[in-house]
Amino acid sequence: MHPFLKDKKMSKICEITGKIAGVGNNVSHSNRRTKRKFNVNLFYKKFYLPEEDRWVRLRVSAAGLRFIDKVGIDAAIKSAQEKGLLSYWI
């Protein structure tokens, strides 16, 4: 599990990949730096689980959607459970 996710709520976190917001700087023309966040590109999507005959609503990033398209929703949920991101599905 990502060390940042241990005691955090699941806001702005992809439930499949575990992506979280990054931190960086805005750099002006005069090279002054101010802090900024690089938020994750998140979507609420509903997925159908045929073996359980039910729909689930997940908060996934664009990379998470590509991962689900690649391996399938069942394998993606199993992978997220192994990472400790979806422990409440068990």
PDB file of C-alpha atoms in Angstrom, residues 7-8 12-13 16 18 28 35 58 60 68-69 71:
ATOM      1  CA  ASP A   7      -4.603   7.010   7.249  1.00  0.00           C
ATOM      2  CA  LYS A   8      -6.198   9.026   4.450  1.00  0.00           C
ATOM      3  CA  LYS A  12      -8.980  12.454  -5.069  1.00  0.00           C
ATOM      4  CA  ILE A  13      -7.462   8.976  -5.172  1.00  0.00           C
ATOM      5  CA  ILE A  16      -7.895   1.097  -9.122  1.00  0.00           C
ATOM      6  CA  GLY A  18      -3.898   4.374  -6.313  1.00  0.00           C
ATOM      7  CA  SER A  28       6.799  32.564 -13.511  1.00  0.00           C
ATOM      8  CA  LYS A  35       3.415  25.692  -4.830  1.00  0.00           C
ATOM      9  CA  LEU A  58     -15.801   3.408  -8.749  1.00  0.00           C
ATOM     10  CA  VAL A  60     -11.130   5.905 -11.358  1.00  0.00           C
ATOM     11  CA  ILE A  68      -9.599  -1.787 -16.840  1.00  0.00           C
ATOM     12  CA  ASP A  69      -9.908  -1.883 -20.646  1.00  0.00           C
ATOM     13  CA  VAL A  71      -7.112  -6.478 -18.153  1.00  0.00           C
TER      14      VAL A  71
END
